[in-house]
mmCIF file of C-alpha atoms in Angstrom:
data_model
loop_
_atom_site.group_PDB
_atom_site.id
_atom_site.type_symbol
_atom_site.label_atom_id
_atom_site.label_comp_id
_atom_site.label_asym_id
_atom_site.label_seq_id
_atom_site.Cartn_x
_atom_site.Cartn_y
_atom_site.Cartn_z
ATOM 1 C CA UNK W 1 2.345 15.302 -0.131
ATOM 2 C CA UNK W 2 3.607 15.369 3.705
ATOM 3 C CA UNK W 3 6.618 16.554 5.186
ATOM 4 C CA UNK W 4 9.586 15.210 5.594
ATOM 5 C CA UNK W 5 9.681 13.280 9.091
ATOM 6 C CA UNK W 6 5.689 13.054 9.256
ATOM 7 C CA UNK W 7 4.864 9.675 10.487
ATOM 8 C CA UNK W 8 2.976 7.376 7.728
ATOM 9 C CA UNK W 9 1.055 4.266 7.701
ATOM 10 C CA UNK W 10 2.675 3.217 4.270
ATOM 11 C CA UNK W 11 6.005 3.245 2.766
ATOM 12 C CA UNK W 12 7.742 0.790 0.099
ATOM 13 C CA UNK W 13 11.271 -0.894 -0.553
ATOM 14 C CA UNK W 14 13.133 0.819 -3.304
ATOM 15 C CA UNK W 15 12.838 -2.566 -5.130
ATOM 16 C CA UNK W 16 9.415 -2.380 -5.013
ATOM 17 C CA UNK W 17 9.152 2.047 -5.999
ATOM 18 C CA UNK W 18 11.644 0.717 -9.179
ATOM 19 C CA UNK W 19 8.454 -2.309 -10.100
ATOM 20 C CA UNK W 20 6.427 0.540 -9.711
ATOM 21 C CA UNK W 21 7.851 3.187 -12.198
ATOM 22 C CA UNK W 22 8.428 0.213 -14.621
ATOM 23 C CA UNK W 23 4.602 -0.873 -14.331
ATOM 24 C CA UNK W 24 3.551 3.059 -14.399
ATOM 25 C CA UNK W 25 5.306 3.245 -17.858
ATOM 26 C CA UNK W 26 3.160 -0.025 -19.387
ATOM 27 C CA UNK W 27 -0.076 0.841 -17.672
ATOM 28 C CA UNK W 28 -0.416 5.046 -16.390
ATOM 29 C CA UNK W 29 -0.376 6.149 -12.737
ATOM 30 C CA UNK W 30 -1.375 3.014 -10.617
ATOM 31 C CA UNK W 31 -2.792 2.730 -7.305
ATOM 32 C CA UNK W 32 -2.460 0.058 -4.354
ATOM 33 C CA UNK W 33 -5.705 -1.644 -2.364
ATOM 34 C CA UNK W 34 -4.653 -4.495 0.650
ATOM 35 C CA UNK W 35 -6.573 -7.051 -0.228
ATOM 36 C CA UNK W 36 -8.361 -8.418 2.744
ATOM 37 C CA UNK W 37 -7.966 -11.970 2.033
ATOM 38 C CA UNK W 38 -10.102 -14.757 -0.136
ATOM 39 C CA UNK W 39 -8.582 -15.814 -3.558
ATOM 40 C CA UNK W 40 -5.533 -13.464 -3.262
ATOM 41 C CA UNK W 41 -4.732 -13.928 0.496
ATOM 42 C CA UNK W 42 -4.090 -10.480 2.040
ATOM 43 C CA UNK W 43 -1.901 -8.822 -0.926
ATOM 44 C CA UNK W 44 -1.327 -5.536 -1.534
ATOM 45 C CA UNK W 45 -3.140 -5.344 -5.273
ATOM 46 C CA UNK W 46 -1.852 -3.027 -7.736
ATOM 47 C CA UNK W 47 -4.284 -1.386 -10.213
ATOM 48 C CA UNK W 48 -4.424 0.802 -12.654
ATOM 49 C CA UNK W 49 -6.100 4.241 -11.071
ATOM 50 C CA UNK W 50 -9.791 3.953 -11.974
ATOM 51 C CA UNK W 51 -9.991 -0.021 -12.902
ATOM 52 C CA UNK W 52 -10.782 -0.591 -9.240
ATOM 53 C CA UNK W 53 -13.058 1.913 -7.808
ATOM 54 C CA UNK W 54 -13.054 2.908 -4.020
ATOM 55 C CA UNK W 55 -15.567 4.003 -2.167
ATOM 56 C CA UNK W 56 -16.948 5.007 1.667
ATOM 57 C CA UNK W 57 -15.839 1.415 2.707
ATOM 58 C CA UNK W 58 -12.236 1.966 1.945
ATOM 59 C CA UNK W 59 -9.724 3.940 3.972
ATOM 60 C CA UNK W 60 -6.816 5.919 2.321
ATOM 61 C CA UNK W 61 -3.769 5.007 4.063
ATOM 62 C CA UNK W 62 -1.680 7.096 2.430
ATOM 63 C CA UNK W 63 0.756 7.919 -0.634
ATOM 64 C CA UNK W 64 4.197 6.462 -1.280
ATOM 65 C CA UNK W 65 6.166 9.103 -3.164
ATOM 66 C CA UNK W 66 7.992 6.225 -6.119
ATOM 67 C CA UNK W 67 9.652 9.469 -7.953
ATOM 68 C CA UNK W 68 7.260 9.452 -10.583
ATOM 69 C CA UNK W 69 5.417 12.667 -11.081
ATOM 70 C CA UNK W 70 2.159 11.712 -8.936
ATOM 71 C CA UNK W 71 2.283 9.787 -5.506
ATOM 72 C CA UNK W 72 0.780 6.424 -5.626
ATOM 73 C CA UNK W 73 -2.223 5.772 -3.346
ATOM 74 C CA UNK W 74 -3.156 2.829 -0.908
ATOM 75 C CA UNK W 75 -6.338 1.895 0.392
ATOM 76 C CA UNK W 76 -7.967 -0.581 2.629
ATOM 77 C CA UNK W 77 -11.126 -1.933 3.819
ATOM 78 C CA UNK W 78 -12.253 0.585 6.460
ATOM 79 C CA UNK W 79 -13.169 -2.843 8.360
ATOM 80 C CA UNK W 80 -9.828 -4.632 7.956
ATOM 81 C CA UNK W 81 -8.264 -0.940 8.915
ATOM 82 C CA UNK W 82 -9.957 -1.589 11.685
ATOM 83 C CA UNK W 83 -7.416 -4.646 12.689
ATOM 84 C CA UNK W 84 -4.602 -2.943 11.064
ATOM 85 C CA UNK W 85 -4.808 0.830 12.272
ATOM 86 C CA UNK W 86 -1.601 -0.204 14.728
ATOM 87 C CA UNK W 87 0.546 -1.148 12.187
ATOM 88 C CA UNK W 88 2.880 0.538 9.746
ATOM 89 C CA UNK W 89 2.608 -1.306 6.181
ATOM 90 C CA UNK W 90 5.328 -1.604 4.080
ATOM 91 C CA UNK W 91 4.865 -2.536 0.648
ATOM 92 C CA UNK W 92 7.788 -4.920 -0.949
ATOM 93 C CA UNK W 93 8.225 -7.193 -4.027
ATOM 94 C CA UNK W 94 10.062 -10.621 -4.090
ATOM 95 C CA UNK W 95 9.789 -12.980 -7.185
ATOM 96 C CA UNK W 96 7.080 -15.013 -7.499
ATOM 97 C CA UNK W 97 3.490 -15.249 -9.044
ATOM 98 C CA UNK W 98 1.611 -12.111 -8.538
ATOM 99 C CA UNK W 99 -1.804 -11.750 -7.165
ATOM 100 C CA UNK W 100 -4.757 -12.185 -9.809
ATOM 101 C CA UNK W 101 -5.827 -9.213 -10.672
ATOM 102 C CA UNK W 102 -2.523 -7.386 -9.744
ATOM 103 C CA UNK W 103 -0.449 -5.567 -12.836
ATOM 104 C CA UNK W 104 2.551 -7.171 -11.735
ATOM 105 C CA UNK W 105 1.488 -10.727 -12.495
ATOM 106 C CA UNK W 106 3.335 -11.093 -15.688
ATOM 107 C CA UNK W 107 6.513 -9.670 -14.269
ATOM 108 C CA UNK W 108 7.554 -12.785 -12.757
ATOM 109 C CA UNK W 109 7.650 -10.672 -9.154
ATOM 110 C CA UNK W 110 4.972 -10.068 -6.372
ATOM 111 C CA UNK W 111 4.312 -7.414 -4.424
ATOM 112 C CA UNK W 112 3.493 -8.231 -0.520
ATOM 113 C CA UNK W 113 3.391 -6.179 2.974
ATOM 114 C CA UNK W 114 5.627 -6.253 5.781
ATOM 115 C CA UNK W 115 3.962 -4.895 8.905
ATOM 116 C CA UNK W 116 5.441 -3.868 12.021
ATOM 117 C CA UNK W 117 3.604 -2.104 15.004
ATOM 118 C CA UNK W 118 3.362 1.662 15.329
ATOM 119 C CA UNK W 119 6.204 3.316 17.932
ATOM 120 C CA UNK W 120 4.992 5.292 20.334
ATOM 121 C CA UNK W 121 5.315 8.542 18.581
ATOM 122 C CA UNK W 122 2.990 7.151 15.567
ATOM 123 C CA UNK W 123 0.804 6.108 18.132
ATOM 124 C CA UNK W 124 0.583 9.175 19.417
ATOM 125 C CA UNK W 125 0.341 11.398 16.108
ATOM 126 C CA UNK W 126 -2.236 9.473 14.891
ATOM 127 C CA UNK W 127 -4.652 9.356 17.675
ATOM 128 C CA UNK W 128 -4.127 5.972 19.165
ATOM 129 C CA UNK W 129 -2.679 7.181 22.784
ATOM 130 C CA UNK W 130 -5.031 7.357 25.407
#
């Protein structure tokens, strides 16, 4: 886990942490993966940990602390990181049909991202400063 006031490429709406614990308690620890587009437009996907498997094409963007015992993970493409790597991710959930594949389809909610672009000191912390 990180420090308190370490910048992070992820974080996630309390709305969104309290989906999370409630989808935890159905299906065991979960993890995130940005989907890069196609069937499910670009949607943060929510798996169960091991149903989709990552690999050396995925980047670990970090772990959003939900209060459950474990952190929950998110990944990406390490070629649509390579678009994103400017941008701070935050994962949400408004109602609607869920992705797919996604645990939260039946809810009646979706989870989704809203981006903004890194501030300087992010920038800067994470190697993007010339």
């Amino acid at each position: 886990m990180v420090g308190v006031g370490t910048p992070q490429r992820v974080g996630v709406t309390e709305s969104a942490a309290s989906l999370v614990r409630d989808l935890t308690a159905q299906h065991g620890p979960l993890m995130f993966h940005q989907s890069g587009g196609c069937c499910d437009g670009s949607a943060p996907m929510c798996y169960p940990v091991g149903m989709f498997i990552t690999g050396q094409g995925d980047v670990l963007l970090g772990e959003l602390d939900v209060g459950l015992e474990s952190p929950v993970e998110v990944f990406m493409s390490a070629s649509q990181f390579a678009y994103w790597k400017y941008t701070h991710l935050t994962i949400d959930v408004v109602p609607g049909r869920g992705a797919g594949f996604s645990v939260e389809g039946p809810t009646g909610m979706r989870f989704l991202i809203r981006s903004r672009m890194l501030d300087d000191a992010e920038l800067e912390y994470f190697g993007l400063r010339g």
